[in-house]
Coordinates of C-alpha atoms and ligand atoms in Angstrom, one line a residue:
X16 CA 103.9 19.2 80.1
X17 CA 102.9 16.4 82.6
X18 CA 99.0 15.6 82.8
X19 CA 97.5 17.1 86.0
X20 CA 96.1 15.0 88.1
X21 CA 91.8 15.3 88.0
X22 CA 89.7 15.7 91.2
X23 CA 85.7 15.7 91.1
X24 CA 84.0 19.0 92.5
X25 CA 80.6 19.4 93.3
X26 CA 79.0 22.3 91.1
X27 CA 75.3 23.4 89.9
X28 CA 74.6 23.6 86.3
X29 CA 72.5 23.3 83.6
X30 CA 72.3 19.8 81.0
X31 CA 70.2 21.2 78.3
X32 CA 68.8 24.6 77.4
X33 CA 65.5 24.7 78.9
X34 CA 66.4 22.2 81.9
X35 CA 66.7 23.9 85.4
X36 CA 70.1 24.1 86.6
X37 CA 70.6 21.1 89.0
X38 CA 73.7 19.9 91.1
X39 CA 75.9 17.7 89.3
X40 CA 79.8 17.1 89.8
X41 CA 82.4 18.3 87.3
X42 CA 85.8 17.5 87.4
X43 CA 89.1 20.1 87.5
X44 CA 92.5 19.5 87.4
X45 CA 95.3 19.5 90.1
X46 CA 97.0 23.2 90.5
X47 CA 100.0 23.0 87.4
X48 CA 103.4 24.9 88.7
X49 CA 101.5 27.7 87.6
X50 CA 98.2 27.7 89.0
X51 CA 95.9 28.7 92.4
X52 CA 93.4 26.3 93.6
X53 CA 90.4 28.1 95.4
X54 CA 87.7 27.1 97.5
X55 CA 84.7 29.4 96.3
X56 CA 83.0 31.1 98.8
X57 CA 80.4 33.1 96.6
X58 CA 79.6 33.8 93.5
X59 CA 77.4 36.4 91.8
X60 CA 74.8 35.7 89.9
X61 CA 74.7 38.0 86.2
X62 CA 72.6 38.4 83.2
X63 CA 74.8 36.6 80.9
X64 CA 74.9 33.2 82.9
X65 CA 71.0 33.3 82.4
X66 CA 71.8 34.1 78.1
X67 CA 74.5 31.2 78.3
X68 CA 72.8 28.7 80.1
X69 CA 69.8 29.0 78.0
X70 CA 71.8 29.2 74.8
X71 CA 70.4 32.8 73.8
X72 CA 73.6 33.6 71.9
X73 CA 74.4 30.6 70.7
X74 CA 77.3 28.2 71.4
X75 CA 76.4 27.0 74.5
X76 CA 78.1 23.7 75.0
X77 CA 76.2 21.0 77.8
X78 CA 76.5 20.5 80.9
X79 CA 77.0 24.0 81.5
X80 CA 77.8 25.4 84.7
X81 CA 78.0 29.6 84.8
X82 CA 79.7 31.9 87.0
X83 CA 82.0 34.5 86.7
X84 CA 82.0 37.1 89.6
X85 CA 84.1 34.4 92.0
X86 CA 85.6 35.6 96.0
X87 CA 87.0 32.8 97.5
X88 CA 89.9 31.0 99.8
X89 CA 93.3 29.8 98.3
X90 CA 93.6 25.8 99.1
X91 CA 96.5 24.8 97.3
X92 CA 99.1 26.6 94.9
X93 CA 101.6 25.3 92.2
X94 CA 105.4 25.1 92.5
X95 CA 105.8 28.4 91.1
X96 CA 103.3 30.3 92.3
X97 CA 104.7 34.1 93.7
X98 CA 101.3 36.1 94.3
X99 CA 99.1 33.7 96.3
X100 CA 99.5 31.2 99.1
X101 CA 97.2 28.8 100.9
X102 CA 94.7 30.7 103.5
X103 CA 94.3 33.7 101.0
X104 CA 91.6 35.6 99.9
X105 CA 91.3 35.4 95.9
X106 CA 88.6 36.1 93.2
X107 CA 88.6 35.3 89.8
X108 CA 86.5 37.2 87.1
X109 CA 85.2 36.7 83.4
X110 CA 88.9 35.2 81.9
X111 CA 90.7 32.6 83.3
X112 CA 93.6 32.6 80.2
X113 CA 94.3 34.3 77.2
X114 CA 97.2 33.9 74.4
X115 CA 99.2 36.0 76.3
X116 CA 101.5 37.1 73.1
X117 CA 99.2 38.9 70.3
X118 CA 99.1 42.8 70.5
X119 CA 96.0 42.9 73.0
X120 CA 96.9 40.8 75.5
X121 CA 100.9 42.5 75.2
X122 CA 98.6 45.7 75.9
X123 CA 96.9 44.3 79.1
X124 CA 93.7 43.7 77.0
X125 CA 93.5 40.7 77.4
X126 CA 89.6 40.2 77.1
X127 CA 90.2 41.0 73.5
X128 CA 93.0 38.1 72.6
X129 CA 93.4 37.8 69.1
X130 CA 93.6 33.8 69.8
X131 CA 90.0 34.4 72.0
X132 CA 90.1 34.9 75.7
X133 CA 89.5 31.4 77.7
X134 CA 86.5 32.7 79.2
X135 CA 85.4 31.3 83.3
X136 CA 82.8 29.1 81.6
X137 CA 82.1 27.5 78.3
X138 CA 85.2 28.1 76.7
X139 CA 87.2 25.8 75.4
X140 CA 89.5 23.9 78.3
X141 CA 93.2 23.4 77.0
X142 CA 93.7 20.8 80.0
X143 CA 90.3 18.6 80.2
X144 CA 89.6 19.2 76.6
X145 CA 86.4 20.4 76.9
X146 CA 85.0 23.5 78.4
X147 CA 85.8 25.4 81.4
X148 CA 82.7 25.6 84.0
X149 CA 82.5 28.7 86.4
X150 CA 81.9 29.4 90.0
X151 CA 78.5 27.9 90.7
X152 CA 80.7 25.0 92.0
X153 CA 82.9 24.3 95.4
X154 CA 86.5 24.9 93.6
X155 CA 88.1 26.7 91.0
X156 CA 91.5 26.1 89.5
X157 CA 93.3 29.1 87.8
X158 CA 96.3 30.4 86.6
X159 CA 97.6 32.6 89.1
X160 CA 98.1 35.4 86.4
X161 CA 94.3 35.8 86.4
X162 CA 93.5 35.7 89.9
X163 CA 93.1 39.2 91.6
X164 CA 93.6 40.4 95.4
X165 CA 90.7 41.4 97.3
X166 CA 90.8 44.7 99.4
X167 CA 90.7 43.7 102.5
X168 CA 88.5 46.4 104.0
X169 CA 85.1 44.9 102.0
X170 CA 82.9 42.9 102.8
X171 CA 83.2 39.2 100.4
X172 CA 80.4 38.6 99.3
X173 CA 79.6 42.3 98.2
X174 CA 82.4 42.3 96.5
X175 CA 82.0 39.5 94.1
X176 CA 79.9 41.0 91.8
X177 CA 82.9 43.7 91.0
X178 CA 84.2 40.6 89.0
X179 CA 82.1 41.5 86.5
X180 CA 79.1 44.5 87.1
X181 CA 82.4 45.7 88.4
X182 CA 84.7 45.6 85.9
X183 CA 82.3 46.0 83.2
X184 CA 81.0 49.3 84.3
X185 CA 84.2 51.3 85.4
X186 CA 86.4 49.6 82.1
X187 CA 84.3 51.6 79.8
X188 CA 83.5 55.1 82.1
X189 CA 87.2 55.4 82.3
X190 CA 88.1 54.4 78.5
X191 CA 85.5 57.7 77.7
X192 CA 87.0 59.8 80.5
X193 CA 84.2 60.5 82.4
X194 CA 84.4 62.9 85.2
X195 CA 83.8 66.2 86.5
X196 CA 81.5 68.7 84.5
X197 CA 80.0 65.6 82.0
X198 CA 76.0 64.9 82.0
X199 CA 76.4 60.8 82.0
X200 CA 73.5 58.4 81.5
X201 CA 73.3 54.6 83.0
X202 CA 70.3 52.7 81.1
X203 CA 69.1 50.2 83.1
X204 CA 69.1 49.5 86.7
X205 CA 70.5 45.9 87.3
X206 CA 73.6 44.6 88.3
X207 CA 75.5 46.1 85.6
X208 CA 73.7 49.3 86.1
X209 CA 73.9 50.1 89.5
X210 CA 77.7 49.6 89.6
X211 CA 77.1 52.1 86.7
X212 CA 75.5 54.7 88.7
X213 CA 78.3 53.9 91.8
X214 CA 81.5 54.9 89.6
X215 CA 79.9 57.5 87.2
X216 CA 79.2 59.4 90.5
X217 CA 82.6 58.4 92.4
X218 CA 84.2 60.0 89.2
X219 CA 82.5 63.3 89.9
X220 CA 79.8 63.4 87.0
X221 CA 76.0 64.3 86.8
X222 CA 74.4 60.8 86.6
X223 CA 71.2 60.3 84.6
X224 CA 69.6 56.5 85.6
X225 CA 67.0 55.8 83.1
X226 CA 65.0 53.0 84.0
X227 CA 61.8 51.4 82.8
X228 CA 61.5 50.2 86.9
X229 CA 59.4 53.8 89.1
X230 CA 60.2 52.1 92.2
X231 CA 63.8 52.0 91.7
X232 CA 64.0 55.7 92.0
X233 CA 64.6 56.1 96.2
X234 CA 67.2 53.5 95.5
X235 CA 69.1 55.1 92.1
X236 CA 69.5 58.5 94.0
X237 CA 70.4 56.5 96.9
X238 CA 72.6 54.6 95.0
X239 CA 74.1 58.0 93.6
X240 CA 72.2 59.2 90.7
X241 CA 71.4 62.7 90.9
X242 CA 68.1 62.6 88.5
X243 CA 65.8 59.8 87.9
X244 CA 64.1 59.5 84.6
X245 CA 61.4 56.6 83.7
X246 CA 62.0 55.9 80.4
X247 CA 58.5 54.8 79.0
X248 CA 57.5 58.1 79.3
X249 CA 58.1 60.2 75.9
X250 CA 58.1 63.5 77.9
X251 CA 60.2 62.9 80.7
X252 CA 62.9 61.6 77.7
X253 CA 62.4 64.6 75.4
X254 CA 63.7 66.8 78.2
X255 CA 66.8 65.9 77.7
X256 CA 67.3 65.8 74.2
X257 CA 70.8 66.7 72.8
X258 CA 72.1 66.9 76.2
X259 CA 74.3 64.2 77.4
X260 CA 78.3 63.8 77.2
X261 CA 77.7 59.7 77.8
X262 CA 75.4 57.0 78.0
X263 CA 76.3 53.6 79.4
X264 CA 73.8 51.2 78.1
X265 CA 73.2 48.1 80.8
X266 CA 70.1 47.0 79.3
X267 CA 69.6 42.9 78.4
X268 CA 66.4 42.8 76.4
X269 CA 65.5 44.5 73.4
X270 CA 64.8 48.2 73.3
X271 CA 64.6 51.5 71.2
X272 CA 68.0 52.4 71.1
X273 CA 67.2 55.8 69.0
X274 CA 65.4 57.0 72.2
X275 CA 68.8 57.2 73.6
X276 CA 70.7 58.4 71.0
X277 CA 68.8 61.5 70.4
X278 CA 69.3 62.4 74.2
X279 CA 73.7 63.0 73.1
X280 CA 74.8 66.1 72.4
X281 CA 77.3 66.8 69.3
X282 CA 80.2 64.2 69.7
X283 CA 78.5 62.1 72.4
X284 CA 78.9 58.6 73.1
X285 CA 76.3 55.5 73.5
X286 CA 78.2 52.7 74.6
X287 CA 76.6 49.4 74.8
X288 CA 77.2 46.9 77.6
X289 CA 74.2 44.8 77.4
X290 CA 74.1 42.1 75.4
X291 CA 70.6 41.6 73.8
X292 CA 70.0 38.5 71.7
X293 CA 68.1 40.8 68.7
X294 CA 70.7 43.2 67.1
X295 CA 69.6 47.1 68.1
X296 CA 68.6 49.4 65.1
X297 CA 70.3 52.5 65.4
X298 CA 68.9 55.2 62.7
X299 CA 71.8 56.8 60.6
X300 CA 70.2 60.2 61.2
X301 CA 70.6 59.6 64.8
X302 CA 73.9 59.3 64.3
X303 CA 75.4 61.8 61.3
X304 CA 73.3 64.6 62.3
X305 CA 75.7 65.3 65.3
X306 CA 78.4 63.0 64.8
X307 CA 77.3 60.9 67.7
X308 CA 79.4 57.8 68.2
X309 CA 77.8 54.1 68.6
X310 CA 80.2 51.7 70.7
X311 CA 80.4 49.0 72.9
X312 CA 82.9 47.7 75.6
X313 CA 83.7 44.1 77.1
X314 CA 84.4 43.1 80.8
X315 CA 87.9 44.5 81.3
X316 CA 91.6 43.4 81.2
X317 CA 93.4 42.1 84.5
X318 CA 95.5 45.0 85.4
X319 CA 92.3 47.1 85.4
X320 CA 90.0 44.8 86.8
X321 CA 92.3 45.0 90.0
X322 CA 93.0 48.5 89.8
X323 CA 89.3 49.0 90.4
X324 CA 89.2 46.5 92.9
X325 CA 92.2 48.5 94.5
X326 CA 89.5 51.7 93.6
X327 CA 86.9 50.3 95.3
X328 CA 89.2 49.3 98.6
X329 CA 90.2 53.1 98.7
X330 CA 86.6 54.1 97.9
X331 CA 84.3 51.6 100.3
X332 CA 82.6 50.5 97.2
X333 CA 81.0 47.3 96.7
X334 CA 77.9 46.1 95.2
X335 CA 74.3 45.9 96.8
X336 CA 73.7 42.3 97.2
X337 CA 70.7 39.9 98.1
X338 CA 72.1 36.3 99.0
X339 CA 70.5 33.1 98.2
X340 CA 71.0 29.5 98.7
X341 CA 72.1 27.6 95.7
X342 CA 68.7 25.6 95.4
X343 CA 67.0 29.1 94.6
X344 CA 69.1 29.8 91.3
X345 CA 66.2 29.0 89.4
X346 CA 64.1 31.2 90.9
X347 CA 66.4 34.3 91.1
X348 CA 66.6 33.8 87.4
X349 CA 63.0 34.3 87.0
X350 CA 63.3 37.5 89.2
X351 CA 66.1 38.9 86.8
X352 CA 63.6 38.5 83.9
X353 CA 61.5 40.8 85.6
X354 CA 64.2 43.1 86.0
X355 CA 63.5 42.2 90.3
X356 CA 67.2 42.5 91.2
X357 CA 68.1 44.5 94.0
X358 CA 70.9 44.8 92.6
X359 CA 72.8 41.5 92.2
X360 CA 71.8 38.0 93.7
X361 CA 75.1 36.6 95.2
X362 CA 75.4 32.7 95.5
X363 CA 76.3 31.5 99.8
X364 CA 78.4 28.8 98.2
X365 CA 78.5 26.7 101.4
X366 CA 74.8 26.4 100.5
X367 CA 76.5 23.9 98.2
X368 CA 78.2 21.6 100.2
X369 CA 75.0 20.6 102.4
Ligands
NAP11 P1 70.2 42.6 85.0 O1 70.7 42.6 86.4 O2 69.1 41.6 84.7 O3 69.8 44.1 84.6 C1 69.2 44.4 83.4 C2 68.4 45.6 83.6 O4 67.9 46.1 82.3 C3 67.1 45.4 84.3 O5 67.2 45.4 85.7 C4 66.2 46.5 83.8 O6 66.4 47.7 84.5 C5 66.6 46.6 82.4 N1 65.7 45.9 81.5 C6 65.4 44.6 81.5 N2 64.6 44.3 80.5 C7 64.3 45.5 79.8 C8 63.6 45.8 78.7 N3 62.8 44.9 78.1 N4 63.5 47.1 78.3 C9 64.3 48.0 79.0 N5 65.0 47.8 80.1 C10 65.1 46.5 80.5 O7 71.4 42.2 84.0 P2 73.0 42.5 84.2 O8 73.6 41.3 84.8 O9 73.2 43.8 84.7 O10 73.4 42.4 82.6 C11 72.9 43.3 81.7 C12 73.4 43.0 80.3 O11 74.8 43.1 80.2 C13 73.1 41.5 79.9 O12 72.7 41.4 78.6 C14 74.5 40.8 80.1 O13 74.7 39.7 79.4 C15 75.4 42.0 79.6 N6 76.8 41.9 80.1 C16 77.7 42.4 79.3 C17 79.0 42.4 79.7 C18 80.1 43.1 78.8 O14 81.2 42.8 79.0 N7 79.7 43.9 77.9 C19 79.4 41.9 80.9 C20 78.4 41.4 81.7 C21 77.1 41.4 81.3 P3 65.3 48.7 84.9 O15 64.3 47.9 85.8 O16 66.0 49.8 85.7 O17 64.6 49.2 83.7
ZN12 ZN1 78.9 38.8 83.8
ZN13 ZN1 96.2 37.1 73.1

């Protein structure tokens, strides 16, 4: 393969883990026959660029630059590109490659490559050598087999966050079959959790939102919970003991996970989303006394992120957004630790050029 040529980008990011994220320039390759060069327009802003950048799981590699819920214009495409051509709309989620050949990614799974997924940002870079950086920067170059379409009916920047609170949300609530005549439960509600709450109720289920946040409660029935339940108080939890089919678990700090497992009936499922640093300590009782199940679920393969992009075309679904410059990243990282999201802060990108 011949070397691609390298162009420098602007892009925001972080040089150590407790420095402020900054601008800085990175550099990216020249579209290969293969790939789609795209001007970013936005990019959400999610939980797990706040864990990376600040190393809270570990393996964070400097200078980092996050962002993985990507909308933006097409610029330039390879020789062989078929899907995508200059003057498109595009976005580009959590992967940007995989192995492509081991049973998962064969299966459309590719988010759980045997080889590891290339993930948007601090993954190893097969082409720079280093690591790949993500959307808080002016371009993006990526292999067109993990760029999606956009519906064209939405509006761009609300649809960004789908990339990930998206696909995160509605991978897992259609892996368990949720639907019609099922009691479901969202934990949590951020950006993960209030895409939660949006598909659990476009599937036709009763949606519990429990949240630790009273004056989210107008906006979780808005959103399209049918019952509100504050989850620091012991009574308005034991009401619903041994009652739920499902609980989607959004949270990204550390918290008594038997309070929610208790809430299951026989044969339920607790699946995990959120990533908290501090592992969660489920009680066996909790578990063999009904057969409950324990699981988790990660971001979602291609095909089914843009099925439920096609979903949310059909649907008018989209996330609830609140824009910033790029100069107030630091600040709406603060406001996620205080769980003051409403629901998901999406980057203006051309905040980045000036
Ligand atoms: P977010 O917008 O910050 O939302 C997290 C929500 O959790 C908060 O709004 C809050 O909701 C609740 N919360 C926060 N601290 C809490 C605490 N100490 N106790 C109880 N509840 C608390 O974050 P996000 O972007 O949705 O991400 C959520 C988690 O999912 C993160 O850990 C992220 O890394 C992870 N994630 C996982 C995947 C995956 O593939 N599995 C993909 C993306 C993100 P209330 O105010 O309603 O209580
Ligand atoms: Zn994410
Ligand atoms: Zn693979």
């Amino acid at each position: 393969m011949k070397d691609p040529v390298i162009f420098t980008t602007k892009a925001f990011g972080a040089q150590t883990k407790s420095s402020p994220l900054a601008a800085t320039t990175i550099e990216r390759r020249t579209p290969t026959p293969h790939d789609v060069q795209i001007e970013i327009l936005y990019c959400g802003v999610c939980h797990s660029d706040l864990h990376t950048v600040r190393d809270e799981w570990g393996g964070t590699v400097y200078p980092c630059v996050p962002g993985h819920e990507i909308v933006g214009r097409v610029t330039k495409v390879g020789s062989d590109v078929t899907k995508f051509k200059p003057g498109d709309i595009a976005a580009v989620g959590c992967m940007v490659d995989s192995c492509r050949s081991c049973p998962s990614c064969r299966e459309g799974l590719e988010q759980f490559c045997e080889a590891g997924m290339i993930q948007t940002y601090n993954s190893p870079d097969k082409y720079s050598g280093g690591v790949t950086y993500g959307g808080y920067s002016e371009n993006i170059v990526v292999s067109e087999d993990f760029v999606l379409r956009v519906p064209e009916n939405l509006e761009l920047a609300a649809v960004a966050p789908l990339l990930c609170a998206g696909i995160t949300t509605y991978s897992p609530l259609r892996h368990w079959k949720v639907g019609k005549g099922q009691k479901v439960g969202i934990v949590g509600l951020g950006g993960l959790g209030h895409m939660g709450v949006k598909f659990a109720s476009a599937f036709g289920a009763h949606v519990v939102l429990f949240t630790t946040s009273p004056g989210k409660t107008k906006d979780a029935l808005r959103l399209g919970a049918h019952e509100v339940v504050i989850s620091k108080n012991p009574d308005e939890m034991k009401k619903h003991l041994n009652s739920f089919d499902f609980i989607l678990d959004a949270v990204s700090a550390d918290h008594d996970i038997n309070a929610y497992l208790e809430l299951l009936k026989r044969d339920g499922t607790l699946t995990l989303i959120g990533a908290p640093q501090k592992p969660l300590g489920a009680s066996a009782f909790n578990l063999i006394f009904k057969r409950r199940q324990f699981a988790g679920s990660l971001i979602g393969g291609i095909a089914e992120t843009q099925e439920m992009l096609d979903f949310c075309g059909q649907h008018g679904i989209t996330s609830d957004i609140e824009m910033i410059k790029i100069d107030q990243i630091n600040e709406a990282y603060e406001r996620m630790l205080k769980s003051d999201v409403k629901y998901r802060f999406v980057i203006d990108m051309a905040s980045l050029k000036k």
